[in-house]
Amino acid sequence: MNIFNNKIAIVTGAASGIGQSLAEELCSRGTHVVLTDWKEKQVCSVSDAIPATCGSAAPVCLDVTDFEAYKKVVDDTVEKHGRIDYLFNNAGIAVGGEARDVSIDDWRNVLNVNLNGVVHGVAAAYPVMVKQGFGHILNTASIEGLVAFPGNASYVASKHAVVGLSNALRVEGKDLGVKVSAVCPGHIKTAIFNDSKMVNIERKKVLEYVAKVPGITPAQCAKEILKGVEKNKALIVVTALAKILYALQRISPSLIMKIMLHDIKHLRDARISN
Ligand code: NAD
């Protein structure tokens, strides 16, 4: 059974990577998707390229750090379609670098997009879904929301917060008919590594290291996420390595700490100045 057919979904950060693939995959399954991103031109061209064979695609320019704008997108969607079935809070950014080097503005930017962006989506759509008595919110965290990697503490903080928020909301929403899941991908081959700001670390060395980590395409990731949605999983962990790391974190946090202390050597090798 195709549970996505004729459903209404909003996807944030849909101009590239995982968000783009989610929008494409949903549309191919008959969902009417509102694609949002702060990159207006890109989100329009992604939306235009989606074939109108099954569902439909409509682009909207949205910066998730703007709550009023986010609420308007949710309200407009409900006004047009009468309901909202899925909200994919997917937009995210990262700033690479050790905590001793990144500025307070870097911390604020990451927390603002990755955490406040999700909070804004929840504050705008969750009450609507409670009123409807149905709906599913998918908050994209990361394996870094379950395991603390060194080298981007602001990202780790934001993604751990998204997992906690999602777990709490899942309990609150259960008897009200609203489902909530946290999506925790491992390495997905997207533009995020090229586009991210990096502070006092050589991008080339970081990219070389990332390239060695087994990863999957955003299209494969989108399919895995939708499998998790079908099963209404609380945590949708994507990639084999991410599943292993999460299992290790639960079995032996001290072993994970040892792995991370080894991992930090790559970060130190990539430092520009000490
Ligand atoms: P991406 O850079 O390809 O896509 C992110 C999208 O979010 C971009 O289109 C960007 O324009 C948009 N965006 C950024 N800030 C925004 C804002 N303020 N308002 C609206 N849109 C904004 O990256 P991706 O890898 O597809 O990342 C998608 C999500 O998956 C992110 O939350 C990221 O943290 C998470 N994630 C990615 C990976 C990975 O390995 N790629 C792993 C785990 C989690």
Tab-separated table of C-alpha atoms and ligand atoms in Angstrom:
chain	number	residue	atom	x	y	z
A	1	MET	CA	0.000	0.000	0.000
A	2	ASN	CA	1.272	3.481	-0.890
A	3	ILE	CA	0.584	5.598	2.200
A	4	PHE	CA	1.976	8.710	0.505
A	5	ASN	CA	-0.496	8.842	-2.376
A	6	ASN	CA	-2.567	12.027	-2.445
A	7	LYS	CA	-1.052	13.296	0.812
A	8	ILE	CA	0.082	16.850	1.554
A	9	ALA	CA	3.705	17.446	2.612
A	10	ILE	CA	5.999	20.371	3.320
A	11	VAL	CA	9.756	19.825	2.926
A	12	THR	CA	12.278	22.429	4.110
A	13	GLY	CA	15.749	22.660	2.585
A	14	ALA	CA	14.364	21.154	-0.609
A	15	ALA	CA	16.701	22.957	-3.024
A	16	SER	CA	19.390	20.309	-2.728
A	17	GLY	CA	20.585	17.057	-1.179
A	18	ILE	CA	18.305	15.016	1.061
A	19	GLY	CA	15.440	17.550	0.956
A	20	GLN	CA	15.443	17.605	-2.846
A	21	SER	CA	15.448	13.796	-3.013
A	22	LEU	CA	12.683	13.565	-0.413
A	23	ALA	CA	10.535	15.951	-2.457
A	24	GLU	CA	11.219	14.027	-5.690
A	25	GLU	CA	10.535	10.641	-4.086
A	26	LEU	CA	7.334	11.854	-2.409
A	27	CYS	CA	6.036	13.374	-5.650
A	28	SER	CA	6.760	10.122	-7.497
A	29	ARG	CA	4.556	8.377	-4.923
A	30	GLY	CA	1.642	10.775	-5.478
A	31	THR	CA	2.235	13.310	-2.695
A	32	HIS	CA	1.495	16.997	-3.184
A	33	VAL	CA	4.708	18.587	-1.993
A	34	VAL	CA	5.420	22.175	-1.008
A	35	LEU	CA	9.167	22.509	-1.565
A	36	THR	CA	10.722	25.251	0.542
A	37	ASP	CA	14.228	26.657	0.767
A	38	TRP	CA	15.856	30.009	1.346
A	39	LYS	CA	17.548	29.627	-2.063
A	40	GLU	CA	14.603	30.756	-4.165
A	41	LYS	CA	16.037	30.210	-7.651
A	42	GLN	CA	17.330	26.732	-6.826
A	43	VAL	CA	14.129	25.548	-5.148
A	44	CYS	CA	12.099	26.784	-8.128
A	45	SER	CA	14.283	24.889	-10.603
A	46	VAL	CA	14.156	21.695	-8.489
A	47	SER	CA	10.377	21.997	-8.305
A	48	ASP	CA	10.037	22.749	-12.052
A	49	ALA	CA	12.098	19.656	-12.912
A	50	ILE	CA	9.779	17.294	-11.023
A	51	PRO	CA	7.550	15.536	-13.552
A	52	ALA	CA	3.842	16.125	-12.961
A	53	THR	CA	3.039	12.461	-13.464
A	54	CYS	CA	1.874	11.532	-9.980
A	55	GLY	CA	1.749	14.110	-7.184
A	56	SER	CA	2.506	17.786	-7.543
A	57	ALA	CA	5.338	20.146	-6.635
A	58	ALA	CA	5.077	23.796	-5.614
A	59	PRO	CA	8.102	25.914	-4.617
A	60	VAL	CA	8.106	28.519	-1.846
A	61	CYS	CA	11.001	30.681	-0.677
A	62	LEU	CA	11.339	30.162	3.089
A	63	ASP	CA	14.077	30.892	5.583
A	64	VAL	CA	13.308	28.537	8.483
A	65	THR	CA	14.797	30.987	10.978
A	66	ASP	CA	11.806	33.287	10.306
A	67	PHE	CA	8.900	31.924	12.374
A	68	GLU	CA	6.237	34.226	10.892
A	69	ALA	CA	7.222	33.212	7.367
A	70	TYR	CA	7.229	29.513	8.353
A	71	LYS	CA	3.771	29.846	9.937
A	72	LYS	CA	2.489	31.504	6.755
A	73	VAL	CA	3.699	28.580	4.629
A	74	VAL	CA	1.923	26.112	6.947
A	75	ASP	CA	-1.275	28.207	7.075
A	76	ASP	CA	-1.291	28.748	3.277
A	77	THR	CA	-0.832	25.012	2.718
A	78	VAL	CA	-3.722	24.169	5.043
A	79	GLU	CA	-5.890	26.831	3.410
A	80	LYS	CA	-5.147	25.461	-0.067
A	81	HIS	CA	-5.285	21.727	0.637
A	82	GLY	CA	-7.447	21.577	3.771
A	83	ARG	CA	-4.815	19.732	5.794
A	84	ILE	CA	-1.152	18.863	6.208
A	85	ASP	CA	-0.104	15.220	6.458
A	86	TYR	CA	3.690	15.432	6.615
A	87	LEU	CA	6.198	18.047	7.684
A	88	PHE	CA	9.834	17.300	6.863
A	89	ASN	CA	11.943	19.694	8.952
A	90	ASN	CA	15.060	19.009	6.916
A	91	ALA	CA	16.939	22.314	6.361
A	92	GLY	CA	20.316	22.381	8.053
A	93	ILE	CA	23.818	23.855	8.021
A	94	ALA	CA	27.140	23.034	9.657
A	95	VAL	CA	30.245	24.920	10.695
A	96	GLY	CA	33.357	22.768	10.845
A	97	GLY	CA	36.151	23.527	13.265
A	98	GLU	CA	37.170	23.142	16.865
A	99	ALA	CA	35.113	24.952	19.500
A	100	ARG	CA	38.176	27.028	20.458
A	101	ASP	CA	38.197	28.563	16.959
A	102	VAL	CA	34.551	29.151	16.013
A	103	SER	CA	32.917	32.483	16.811
A	104	ILE	CA	29.755	33.139	18.781
A	105	ASP	CA	28.082	34.073	15.468
A	106	ASP	CA	28.951	30.624	14.077
A	107	TRP	CA	27.363	28.975	17.148
A	108	ARG	CA	24.282	31.174	16.820
A	109	ASN	CA	23.867	30.522	13.081
A	110	VAL	CA	24.019	26.751	13.465
A	111	LEU	CA	21.637	26.681	16.427
A	112	ASN	CA	19.314	29.132	14.708
A	113	VAL	CA	18.911	27.085	11.520
A	114	ASN	CA	19.206	23.541	12.881
A	115	LEU	CA	17.333	23.919	16.164
A	116	ASN	CA	15.176	27.048	15.892
A	117	GLY	CA	14.258	26.089	12.321
A	118	VAL	CA	12.830	22.821	13.656
A	119	VAL	CA	11.183	24.571	16.619
A	120	HIS	CA	9.518	27.007	14.198
A	121	GLY	CA	8.148	24.164	12.074
A	122	VAL	CA	6.849	22.381	15.150
A	123	ALA	CA	5.298	25.546	16.611
A	124	ALA	CA	3.586	26.290	13.279
A	125	ALA	CA	2.411	22.801	12.273
A	126	TYR	CA	2.016	20.698	15.438
A	127	PRO	CA	-1.065	22.589	16.787
A	128	VAL	CA	-2.649	22.284	13.318
A	129	MET	CA	-1.986	18.533	13.296
A	130	VAL	CA	-3.362	18.166	16.853
A	131	LYS	CA	-6.539	19.932	15.713
A	132	GLN	CA	-6.777	17.625	12.686
A	133	GLY	CA	-6.118	14.574	14.879
A	134	PHE	CA	-3.457	13.305	12.460
A	135	GLY	CA	-0.126	14.186	10.872
A	136	HIS	CA	3.528	13.154	10.988
A	137	ILE	CA	6.479	15.451	11.737
A	138	LEU	CA	9.924	14.276	10.603
A	139	ASN	CA	12.756	16.238	12.160
A	140	THR	CA	16.127	15.721	10.508
A	141	ALA	CA	18.829	15.369	13.133
A	142	SER	CA	21.891	13.249	12.300
A	143	ILE	CA	23.942	10.373	13.654
A	144	GLU	CA	25.630	13.362	15.333
A	145	GLY	CA	22.384	13.781	17.279
A	146	LEU	CA	23.051	10.372	18.866
A	147	VAL	CA	26.854	10.195	18.961
A	148	ALA	CA	29.077	13.207	19.741
A	149	PHE	CA	31.736	13.611	17.051
A	150	PRO	CA	34.500	16.193	17.562
A	151	GLY	CA	34.999	19.034	15.107
A	152	ASN	CA	31.577	20.651	14.982
A	153	ALA	CA	30.244	20.943	18.505
A	154	SER	CA	27.539	23.443	17.541
A	155	TYR	CA	26.143	20.970	15.000
A	156	VAL	CA	26.288	18.116	17.549
A	157	ALA	CA	24.501	20.304	20.126
A	158	SER	CA	21.778	21.293	17.648
A	159	LYS	CA	21.201	17.722	16.463
A	160	HIS	CA	21.105	16.244	20.006
A	161	ALA	CA	18.504	18.898	20.827
A	162	VAL	CA	16.447	17.920	17.764
A	163	VAL	CA	16.454	14.262	18.877
A	164	GLY	CA	15.361	15.232	22.404
A	165	LEU	CA	12.657	17.576	21.125
A	166	SER	CA	11.349	14.881	18.773
A	167	ASN	CA	11.253	12.189	21.485
A	168	ALA	CA	9.364	14.466	23.882
A	169	LEU	CA	6.899	15.537	21.189
A	170	ARG	CA	6.364	11.937	20.092
A	171	VAL	CA	5.072	11.089	23.573
A	172	GLU	CA	2.864	14.198	23.758
A	173	GLY	CA	1.457	13.607	20.291
A	174	LYS	CA	0.748	9.877	20.552
A	175	ASP	CA	-2.780	9.952	22.011
A	176	LEU	CA	-3.559	13.099	19.991
A	177	GLY	CA	-2.961	11.293	16.704
A	178	VAL	CA	0.255	13.090	15.758
A	179	LYS	CA	3.365	11.051	14.945
A	180	VAL	CA	6.859	12.459	15.423
A	181	SER	CA	10.163	10.952	14.294
A	182	ALA	CA	13.792	12.022	14.335
A	183	VAL	CA	15.784	11.238	11.187
A	184	CYS	CA	19.435	10.403	11.891
A	185	PRO	CA	21.485	9.894	8.730
A	186	GLY	CA	25.143	8.950	8.619
A	187	HIS	CA	27.253	10.046	5.636
A	188	ILE	CA	25.043	11.141	2.734
A	189	LYS	CA	26.858	12.422	-0.337
A	190	THR	CA	25.469	15.959	-0.601
A	191	ALA	CA	26.752	19.491	-1.049
A	192	ILE	CA	26.744	20.168	2.693
A	193	PHE	CA	30.444	19.304	3.104
A	194	ASN	CA	31.493	21.623	0.262
A	195	ASP	CA	29.134	24.410	1.269
A	196	SER	CA	29.749	24.419	5.026
A	197	LYS	CA	31.836	27.135	6.587
A	198	MET	CA	35.101	25.743	7.957
A	199	VAL	CA	37.098	27.597	10.588
A	200	ASN	CA	40.872	27.110	10.895
A	201	ILE	CA	40.770	23.736	9.128
A	202	GLU	CA	41.798	22.902	5.576
A	203	ARG	CA	38.695	22.073	3.552
A	204	LYS	CA	40.677	19.839	1.167
A	205	LYS	CA	41.887	17.610	4.025
A	206	VAL	CA	38.423	17.438	5.583
A	207	LEU	CA	36.869	16.493	2.237
A	208	GLU	CA	39.527	13.809	1.697
A	209	TYR	CA	38.672	12.331	5.102
A	210	VAL	CA	34.895	12.526	4.523
A	211	ALA	CA	35.327	10.808	1.138
A	212	LYS	CA	36.744	7.750	2.937
A	213	VAL	CA	33.647	7.372	5.137
A	214	PRO	CA	31.185	4.987	3.485
A	215	GLY	CA	28.166	6.957	2.336
A	216	ILE	CA	25.040	6.713	0.216
A	217	THR	CA	23.313	9.035	-2.240
A	218	PRO	CA	20.551	11.420	-1.160
A	219	ALA	CA	18.108	9.460	-3.349
A	220	GLN	CA	18.918	6.250	-1.430
A	221	CYS	CA	18.636	8.178	1.834
A	222	ALA	CA	15.184	9.524	0.894
A	223	LYS	CA	13.933	5.987	0.205
A	224	GLU	CA	15.262	4.800	3.595
A	225	ILE	CA	13.612	7.749	5.355
A	226	LEU	CA	10.250	6.983	3.741
A	227	LYS	CA	10.574	3.326	4.843
A	228	GLY	CA	10.981	4.640	8.389
A	229	VAL	CA	7.947	6.888	7.938
A	230	GLU	CA	5.867	3.897	6.789
A	231	LYS	CA	6.892	2.023	9.962
A	232	ASN	CA	6.416	5.129	12.126
A	233	LYS	CA	9.839	4.634	13.672
A	234	ALA	CA	10.796	6.993	16.510
A	235	LEU	CA	14.369	7.146	15.221
A	236	ILE	CA	15.097	6.662	11.545
A	237	VAL	CA	18.815	5.867	11.468
A	238	VAL	CA	20.178	5.773	7.915
A	239	THR	CA	23.384	4.029	6.679
A	240	ALA	CA	24.931	0.845	8.019
A	241	LEU	CA	27.822	2.679	9.690
A	242	ALA	CA	25.451	5.043	11.502
A	243	LYS	CA	23.507	2.033	12.833
A	244	ILE	CA	26.738	0.419	14.082
A	245	LEU	CA	27.913	3.641	15.761
A	246	TYR	CA	24.542	4.140	17.453
A	247	ALA	CA	24.558	0.535	18.706
A	248	LEU	CA	28.108	1.010	20.068
A	249	GLN	CA	27.062	4.250	21.761
A	250	ARG	CA	24.349	2.368	23.655
A	251	ILE	CA	26.464	-0.701	24.465
A	252	SER	CA	29.720	1.051	25.383
A	253	PRO	CA	29.874	4.868	25.588
A	254	SER	CA	33.511	4.573	26.717
A	255	LEU	CA	34.428	2.683	23.533
A	256	ILE	CA	32.772	5.429	21.452
A	257	MET	CA	34.814	7.993	23.378
A	258	LYS	CA	37.998	6.063	22.462
A	259	ILE	CA	36.955	5.967	18.787
A	260	MET	CA	36.309	9.729	18.865
A	261	LEU	CA	39.680	10.411	20.544
A	262	HIS	CA	41.243	8.540	17.619
A	263	ASP	CA	39.044	10.432	15.141
A	264	ILE	CA	40.191	13.823	16.430
A	265	LYS	CA	43.679	13.137	14.988
A	266	HIS	CA	42.272	13.788	11.482
A	267	LEU	CA	40.877	17.092	12.685
A	268	ARG	CA	44.194	18.102	14.245
A	269	ASP	CA	46.022	17.164	10.998
A	270	ALA	CA	43.697	19.514	9.106
A	271	ARG	CA	44.312	22.522	11.379
A	272	ILE	CA	45.698	25.581	9.583
A	273	SER	CA	47.261	27.307	12.609
A	274	ASN	CA	47.718	26.157	16.188
B	1	NAD	P1	22.390	20.319	1.598
B	1	NAD	O1	23.320	21.444	1.865
B	1	NAD	O2	22.495	19.609	0.304
B	1	NAD	O3	20.887	20.785	1.792
B	1	NAD	C1	20.501	21.629	2.846
B	1	NAD	C2	19.467	22.604	2.301
B	1	NAD	O4	19.000	23.410	3.407
B	1	NAD	C3	20.046	23.562	1.253
B	1	NAD	O5	19.230	23.555	0.099
B	1	NAD	C4	20.034	24.909	1.939
B	1	NAD	O6	19.807	25.990	1.055
B	1	NAD	C5	18.882	24.740	2.926
B	1	NAD	N1	18.953	25.687	4.031
B	1	NAD	C6	20.026	25.978	4.810
B	1	NAD	N2	19.679	26.920	5.683
B	1	NAD	C7	18.379	27.245	5.470
B	1	NAD	C8	17.465	28.151	6.044
B	1	NAD	N3	17.812	28.982	7.041
B	1	NAD	N4	16.193	28.169	5.590
B	1	NAD	C9	15.819	27.357	4.581
B	1	NAD	N5	16.644	26.500	3.962
B	1	NAD	C10	17.914	26.452	4.405
B	1	NAD	O7	22.604	19.310	2.817
B	1	NAD	P2	21.966	17.888	3.151
B	1	NAD	O8	23.103	16.999	3.433
B	1	NAD	O9	20.939	17.487	2.175
B	1	NAD	O10	21.281	18.246	4.549
B	1	NAD	C11	19.902	18.100	4.826
B	1	NAD	C12	19.740	17.806	6.298
B	1	NAD	O11	20.326	16.540	6.601
B	1	NAD	C13	20.431	18.802	7.217
B	1	NAD	O12	19.627	19.057	8.349
B	1	NAD	C14	21.696	18.095	7.624
B	1	NAD	O13	22.189	18.543	8.862
B	1	NAD	C15	21.192	16.668	7.702
B	1	NAD	N6	22.221	15.632	7.611
B	1	NAD	C16	23.039	15.514	6.534
B	1	NAD	C17	23.984	14.509	6.507
B	1	NAD	C18	24.932	14.318	5.343
B	1	NAD	O14	25.867	13.505	5.458
B	1	NAD	N7	24.753	14.992	4.215
B	1	NAD	C19	24.090	13.612	7.564
B	1	NAD	C20	23.247	13.764	8.645
B	1	NAD	C21	22.300	14.775	8.658
